């Protein structure tokens, strides 16, 4: 087989680490450029790099042009007129993602953020540090000329190896963090660096294999595939397929599926979620107990948000994942004992807090109002200094309201940062803010007394002035009602709420 030669001083062969696949790769871009080049034609190194860059772009998905990129796909260089001129010469008329290629040479680092892709021919440490510290690779695909740059946090490093043949490295985590998705051909041709993402995929497989599914003789038992769904994360789906390399999940063939709405979740055995981006994300958690799907967080803020597992490396303890035992209890999944020993256990659950909080609000009469006067009213419930918690809880309660009778109280949740409780008919205080309740002169408690605001806590911790204290824990939901305090200012707990307290083991 005759080699394709590229000249730079001496001739170099574009063979890469594998002759056959390199020739296939090279022929792919020769067929896509304007004009014709024969396999025997010699190319100088700069021309070859330019053509390779163009082909690399065609093998990466996820380029979403912003409004100012609507006129075309922006391929940029940075203070590099030579590479810019090479691209203008050899890539005229080329399209990427069906958009005409617009080639620009940026002079200002801040302007690079407006590019779909950036080719850096002569990288400078100071410039790369600035791009990385300012998060530019999260929105712009970086292709850098030289070895080891992918390892520094950039997407692709293109270089001549020690045999004077072209090769390139890919950083999986850079791709996942940015949402760019390399096609499987690119993963096959390039050197995929070992990374934390690879370890996360291995951990994911172990978590699934060491979890028992609820019920017997179900669709899960008879299915030949394990259907792993990823919500709006094509990049992670691609790398899970790549790193799993046909390894079984629950003794079944893995089938990864990208979904963009909850309506597409039918048939999913497990669903991977990131931190919320829209209300559909919350709906997976709101429907958790009904749908009985295993929910796995991909580096979410906390598994208390309602997922069973959360893949998150905690440096202080070395724990690689969190486990929400209440979520398991609610859906019937069962983690093996080895996983419980290895996990950071999270002993609270936002969906359960929402359920109990809703029951309290629906079952309490406010001063000077009869129960029938409160039916269908909107109730302002405040969460003290916990915006993420408030957002989750708000959607869960709103979703619950849509399933209730029309005369149920409509709970409107909002986060507050100050202790001014004006406009709050009830205020929920988390364990994180407990010191402000137990301080000698608690502003929160005095404000609640003055404004006739119901005070609740999500942990059973003793403090004067609290009307309801909830303990949400695995296999244990306990409610404490301070009836004396409630009655002294005109609140009244319903009989069903008092029965719930008694049955839960509460009561003073």
XYZ file of C-alpha atoms in Angstrom:
508
model
C 0.000 0.000 0.000
C 1.380 3.371 -1.023
C 1.573 6.004 1.718
C 0.109 9.468 1.431
C 2.966 11.895 1.852
C 3.023 15.279 3.490
C 6.171 17.347 3.070
C 7.735 19.650 5.646
C 11.462 19.739 5.056
C 11.410 15.922 4.862
C 8.414 13.922 3.691
C 6.122 12.593 6.418
C 3.505 9.898 6.087
C -0.008 10.443 7.420
C -0.219 7.027 9.025
C -0.933 7.770 12.694
C -0.855 4.941 15.189
C -2.698 2.585 12.855
C -1.969 2.557 9.111
C -5.332 1.247 7.938
C -7.562 3.492 9.991
C -5.382 6.548 9.330
C -5.662 6.090 5.577
C -9.433 5.700 5.938
C -9.604 8.866 8.026
C -7.436 10.832 5.588
C -9.451 9.671 2.588
C -12.644 10.814 4.322
C -11.595 14.452 4.309
C -9.958 14.282 0.869
C -13.393 13.424 -0.493
C -15.082 16.356 1.245
C -12.824 19.309 0.346
C -13.384 21.441 -2.708
C -11.205 20.509 -5.667
C -9.455 17.158 -6.049
C -6.272 15.740 -4.592
C -4.802 12.412 -5.592
C -3.461 10.001 -2.986
C 0.024 10.364 -4.439
C 0.028 14.166 -4.284
C 2.386 15.692 -1.779
C 0.997 18.174 0.728
C 2.932 20.527 2.906
C 2.385 20.213 6.639
C 0.373 23.463 7.016
C -2.039 22.447 4.253
C -2.461 19.018 5.784
C -3.247 20.507 9.203
C -5.844 22.777 7.658
C -7.605 19.887 5.918
C -7.456 17.731 9.040
C -9.001 20.517 11.134
C -11.884 20.743 8.689
C -12.503 16.996 8.928
C -12.295 17.014 12.725
C -15.058 19.646 12.778
C -17.288 17.436 10.633
C -16.946 14.612 13.160
C -18.127 16.656 16.150
C -21.822 17.318 16.837
C -23.440 19.785 19.189
C -22.513 23.077 17.538
C -25.430 25.385 18.333
C -24.926 28.761 16.655
C -25.853 31.800 18.712
C -27.792 34.692 17.197
C -24.628 36.428 15.999
C -23.427 33.203 14.345
C -26.510 32.796 12.193
C -24.669 33.752 9.010
C -22.448 30.672 9.217
C -20.198 28.375 11.182
C -17.421 30.462 12.722
C -14.004 28.806 12.595
C -11.507 31.123 14.243
C -7.788 31.437 14.700
C -6.250 33.607 17.393
C -3.710 36.243 16.351
C -2.510 33.888 13.621
C -2.665 35.383 10.134
C -0.708 32.469 8.616
C -3.228 29.789 9.663
C -6.084 32.132 8.812
C -4.731 32.572 5.287
C -4.251 28.812 4.907
C -7.868 28.210 5.845
C -9.123 30.951 3.555
C -7.147 29.360 0.713
C -8.102 25.708 1.206
C -11.528 25.792 2.887
C -13.390 28.305 0.716
C -16.921 27.073 0.025
C -16.818 24.367 2.696
C -19.850 23.836 4.958
C -20.032 22.517 8.530
C -23.402 21.430 9.943
C -24.929 22.703 6.684
C -23.668 26.193 7.485
C -21.146 28.018 5.294
C -17.746 28.223 6.943
C -16.864 31.748 8.106
C -13.130 32.000 8.819
C -12.004 34.740 11.228
C -8.746 35.690 12.924
C -9.595 37.020 16.393
C -7.296 39.558 18.005
C -9.045 39.716 21.382
C -9.387 36.752 23.740
C -12.886 37.827 24.823
C -14.063 37.735 21.199
C -13.206 34.026 20.907
C -16.401 33.228 22.802
C -18.334 34.117 19.640
C -16.639 31.330 17.663
C -18.023 27.847 17.119
C -14.479 26.473 16.975
C -10.980 27.815 17.571
C -7.798 26.449 16.024
C -4.668 27.435 17.965
C -1.532 26.841 15.888
C 1.042 28.312 18.290
C -0.396 27.971 21.782
C 0.861 30.285 24.536
C 0.449 29.221 28.149
C -0.926 32.584 29.263
C -3.595 32.566 26.572
C -4.642 28.970 27.267
C -4.803 29.646 31.004
C -7.076 32.626 30.333
C -9.389 30.626 28.067
C -9.640 27.820 30.601
C -10.198 30.105 33.621
C -12.930 32.024 31.786
C -14.780 28.905 30.654
C -14.325 29.558 26.925
C -14.024 25.790 26.093
C -17.560 25.275 27.425
C -18.975 27.094 24.397
C -16.215 26.919 21.781
C -14.597 23.749 20.412
C -10.804 23.949 20.835
C -8.387 22.249 18.445
C -4.805 22.946 19.529
C -1.658 22.183 17.602
C 0.563 20.125 19.880
C 0.694 17.134 22.198
C -0.653 17.179 25.790
C -3.003 20.139 25.322
C -6.065 17.888 25.473
C -4.814 16.712 28.854
C -4.854 20.354 30.024
C -8.623 20.584 29.589
C -9.121 21.267 25.868
C -11.096 19.153 23.416
C -8.590 18.043 20.774
C -4.803 18.160 20.498
C -3.421 17.650 16.972
C 0.255 16.776 16.680
C 3.046 14.998 14.846
C 4.149 11.962 16.815
C 7.717 10.616 17.104
C 7.389 8.856 13.743
C 6.517 12.139 12.016
C 2.920 11.033 11.476
C -0.185 12.991 12.419
C -2.193 11.921 15.450
C -4.677 13.546 17.787
C -5.851 13.263 21.393
C -9.360 13.802 22.762
C -10.352 14.852 26.272
C -13.696 13.198 27.188
C -14.409 15.531 30.101
C -13.881 18.647 27.979
C -16.436 17.291 25.517
C -18.966 16.369 28.186
C -18.700 19.677 30.040
C -19.258 21.646 26.835
C -21.971 19.478 25.297
C -19.963 18.842 22.125
C -20.262 15.214 21.020
C -17.544 13.372 19.094
C -18.865 10.841 16.633
C -17.830 7.234 17.069
C -15.492 7.462 14.048
C -13.517 10.194 15.806
C -13.213 8.105 18.964
C -11.970 5.169 16.905
C -9.331 7.210 15.062
C -8.016 9.318 17.956
C -6.324 8.666 21.276
C -9.019 9.018 23.968
C -7.353 10.107 27.182
C -8.023 8.312 30.431
C -10.138 10.599 32.555
C -12.489 10.935 35.475
C -15.349 10.401 33.035
C -14.064 6.932 32.212
C -14.001 6.092 35.932
C -17.509 7.535 36.297
C -18.820 5.260 33.540
C -17.253 2.251 35.271
C -18.843 3.344 38.558
C -22.198 3.785 36.817
C -22.058 0.228 35.517
C -21.201 -1.104 38.985
C -24.054 0.834 40.597
C -26.554 -0.578 38.106
C -25.200 -4.137 38.337
C -25.361 -4.086 42.145
C -28.917 -2.758 42.324
C -31.963 -5.050 42.369
C -35.089 -3.963 40.505
C -38.520 -4.178 42.152
C -40.905 -7.032 41.357
C -40.514 -10.270 39.446
C -41.648 -11.452 36.006
C -41.852 -7.827 34.953
C -40.873 -6.269 31.636
C -37.483 -5.630 33.189
C -36.917 -9.333 33.852
C -37.861 -10.420 30.337
C -36.195 -7.647 28.345
C -32.967 -8.546 26.518
C -31.554 -5.018 26.789
C -30.891 -2.617 29.626
C -32.323 0.689 28.437
C -30.297 3.553 29.893
C -31.789 6.954 29.070
C -29.924 10.247 29.240
C -31.868 13.461 29.509
C -30.430 16.002 27.067
C -26.853 14.750 27.323
C -25.795 13.226 24.003
C -22.104 13.636 24.808
C -22.320 11.482 27.944
C -24.357 8.877 26.055
C -21.602 8.642 23.434
C -18.859 8.152 26.018
C -20.890 5.598 27.995
C -21.177 3.553 24.790
C -17.476 3.996 24.047
C -16.131 3.148 27.501
C -18.558 0.280 28.108
C -17.342 -1.520 24.955
C -20.241 -4.007 24.866
C -19.925 -4.868 28.567
C -23.237 -6.097 29.993
C -25.467 -4.076 32.311
C -27.525 -6.383 34.575
C -26.402 -9.271 32.311
C -28.030 -7.533 29.344
C -26.848 -5.650 26.298
C -26.686 -1.927 26.969
C -28.975 0.309 24.937
C -28.378 4.030 25.498
C -31.131 6.409 24.493
C -31.137 10.205 24.367
C -34.443 11.701 25.550
C -35.517 15.339 25.530
C -38.867 15.081 27.352
C -40.522 12.960 30.019
C -42.940 11.604 27.418
C -40.003 9.755 25.834
C -39.102 7.977 29.081
C -41.373 4.961 28.540
C -39.243 1.839 28.524
C -36.289 3.431 30.329
C -34.854 1.208 33.059
C -32.731 4.046 34.439
C -32.506 7.767 33.663
C -29.444 9.986 34.071
C -30.123 13.609 35.011
C -27.886 16.645 35.418
C -28.763 19.650 37.568
C -32.114 21.052 36.392
C -32.357 23.132 33.240
C -36.140 23.145 32.784
C -39.377 21.928 34.339
C -39.267 18.610 32.462
C -36.274 17.761 34.609
C -38.346 18.212 37.784
C -41.125 16.048 36.373
C -38.872 12.978 36.347
C -38.454 13.425 40.096
C -42.119 14.267 40.715
C -43.125 11.032 38.904
C -40.417 8.916 40.537
C -42.602 7.020 42.998
C -45.283 6.320 40.384
C -43.046 5.340 37.472
C -40.537 3.303 39.550
C -37.544 4.258 37.405
C -34.024 4.349 38.793
C -32.838 7.974 38.732
C -29.113 8.736 38.637
C -27.719 12.232 39.058
C -24.639 13.182 37.060
C -22.795 15.486 39.470
C -26.000 17.088 40.721
C -25.916 19.429 43.709
C -27.369 16.731 45.971
C -29.154 13.396 45.700
C -31.665 14.734 48.238
C -33.288 16.306 45.161
C -34.869 12.912 44.619
C -32.408 10.743 42.655
C -31.330 7.328 43.899
C -27.632 7.768 43.110
C -25.591 10.886 42.443
C -22.182 10.513 40.796
C -20.020 13.089 42.528
C -16.406 12.856 43.691
C -16.068 14.249 47.209
C -12.412 15.000 47.844
C -12.692 15.302 51.621
C -13.986 11.749 52.097
C -13.005 10.058 48.845
C -16.635 9.068 48.276
C -17.511 8.774 44.586
C -21.283 8.778 44.855
C -24.223 9.715 47.058
C -27.142 7.432 47.833
C -30.645 8.574 48.736
C -32.087 5.747 50.829
C -35.563 7.284 50.893
C -35.708 7.207 47.083
C -34.955 3.464 47.177
C -37.644 2.939 49.787
C -40.220 4.758 47.670
C -39.588 2.904 44.386
C -38.698 -0.561 45.665
C -35.183 -0.704 44.184
C -32.624 -2.291 46.471
C -28.877 -1.474 46.563
C -26.502 -4.250 47.578
C -24.853 -3.932 50.957
C -21.420 -3.223 49.400
C -22.776 -0.050 47.797
C -24.249 1.224 51.059
C -20.845 0.849 52.704
C -19.131 2.807 49.905
C -21.624 5.642 49.497
C -22.149 8.976 51.127
C -25.647 8.435 52.517
C -28.158 11.254 52.143
C -30.953 10.917 54.659
C -33.488 13.396 53.372
C -35.588 13.628 50.241
C -37.207 16.663 48.620
C -40.254 14.775 47.256
C -41.070 13.459 50.726
C -40.561 16.884 52.291
C -42.960 18.290 49.675
C -45.556 15.621 50.491
C -45.474 16.247 54.246
C -45.315 20.034 53.834
C -48.369 19.950 51.576
C -50.253 17.843 54.143
C -49.416 20.336 56.910
C -50.543 23.370 54.891
C -53.761 21.675 53.768
C -54.545 20.533 57.326
C -53.885 23.705 59.357
C -56.381 26.507 59.978
C -54.917 30.020 60.145
C -56.002 32.504 62.847
C -59.440 34.141 62.341
C -60.201 31.963 59.309
C -62.432 28.929 59.058
C -61.213 25.905 57.109
C -63.848 26.441 54.394
C -62.649 30.028 53.953
C -59.179 28.742 53.047
C -60.294 26.293 50.359
C -58.752 27.080 46.996
C -56.737 30.025 48.347
C -53.168 30.698 47.261
C -50.747 30.305 50.140
C -47.333 31.969 50.194
C -44.832 29.570 51.711
C -41.291 30.929 52.078
C -38.051 28.956 52.232
C -35.319 30.702 54.179
C -32.013 31.163 52.289
C -32.181 27.969 50.189
C -32.851 29.011 46.539
C -32.113 25.626 44.894
C -34.136 23.760 47.503
C -36.961 26.284 47.082
C -37.003 25.824 43.298
C -37.230 22.040 43.515
C -39.842 22.123 46.251
C -41.907 24.718 44.425
C -42.246 22.582 41.316
C -43.007 19.424 43.304
C -45.800 21.214 45.162
C -47.148 22.777 41.969
C -47.155 19.368 40.297
C -48.962 17.894 43.301
C -51.571 20.686 43.194
C -52.413 19.795 39.602
C -53.474 16.341 40.828
C -55.591 17.596 43.754
C -59.208 18.668 44.080
C -60.018 22.204 42.960
C -60.691 23.324 46.546
C -57.170 22.416 47.721
C -54.961 25.295 48.806
C -52.545 26.411 46.124
C -49.060 26.651 47.594
C -46.781 29.302 46.102
C -43.189 28.785 47.178
C -40.492 31.455 47.167
C -36.990 31.818 48.543
C -36.258 34.691 50.951
C -32.820 35.912 51.978
C -33.800 38.236 54.847
C -35.657 37.462 58.062
C -38.505 39.797 57.085
C -41.455 37.387 56.865
C -43.955 39.903 55.582
C -46.159 38.158 53.041
C -45.118 34.676 54.208
C -48.006 32.642 55.603
C -45.585 29.841 56.433
C -41.783 29.668 56.451
C -39.638 26.561 56.141
C -36.189 26.685 57.752
C -33.593 24.039 56.908
C -30.942 22.516 59.115
C -28.345 24.747 57.437
C -29.914 27.804 59.063
C -30.577 26.215 62.413
C -28.262 28.521 64.359
C -30.450 31.492 63.454
C -33.396 29.781 65.158
C -31.516 28.877 68.320
C -29.779 32.230 68.804
C -30.669 34.016 72.024
C -32.767 36.649 70.238
C -33.952 34.877 67.104
C -35.213 37.415 64.583
C -36.998 34.667 62.642
C -39.024 33.528 65.630
C -39.964 37.036 66.734
C -40.923 37.934 63.137
C -43.078 34.807 62.874
C -44.896 35.654 66.109
C -45.611 39.221 64.998
C -46.777 38.351 61.486
C -48.721 35.193 62.404
C -46.471 33.090 60.191
C -46.321 29.346 60.610
C -42.729 28.158 61.223
C -41.640 24.704 60.068
C -38.313 22.871 60.058
C -37.235 19.910 57.940
C -35.226 18.373 60.781
C -36.369 17.307 64.207
C -34.228 19.684 66.214
C -35.518 21.310 69.373
C -36.090 25.068 69.347
C -38.746 27.260 70.961
C -41.175 29.039 68.647
C -41.379 26.279 66.003
C -44.911 25.143 65.183
C -44.105 21.997 63.187
C -40.911 19.965 63.149
C -40.501 17.293 60.458
C -38.023 14.437 60.504
C -37.736 12.891 57.035
C -35.483 9.837 57.184
C -35.339 6.332 55.637
C -38.268 4.216 56.884
C -39.118 6.979 59.307
C -41.205 10.108 58.933
C -41.831 11.818 62.230
C -43.841 14.957 62.928
C -43.790 17.055 66.092
C -46.612 19.565 66.591
C -46.287 22.309 69.195
C -50.027 22.473 69.846
C -49.681 24.806 72.794
C -47.898 27.389 70.665
C -50.332 26.889 67.761
C -53.370 27.387 69.986
C -51.914 30.430 71.751
C -51.920 32.475 68.536
C -55.000 30.989 66.882
C -53.624 28.284 64.572
C -55.350 24.922 64.636
C -54.071 21.530 63.473
C -56.726 19.197 62.039
C -57.507 15.867 63.642
C -55.955 14.046 60.694
C -52.696 15.968 61.273
C -52.735 15.124 64.991
C -53.374 11.450 64.120
C -50.442 11.549 61.701
C -48.220 12.934 64.477
C -49.334 10.191 66.839
C -48.841 7.394 64.294
C -45.397 8.699 63.342
C -44.231 8.493 66.935
C -44.262 12.234 67.560
C -46.163 14.107 70.219
C -45.037 16.054 73.194
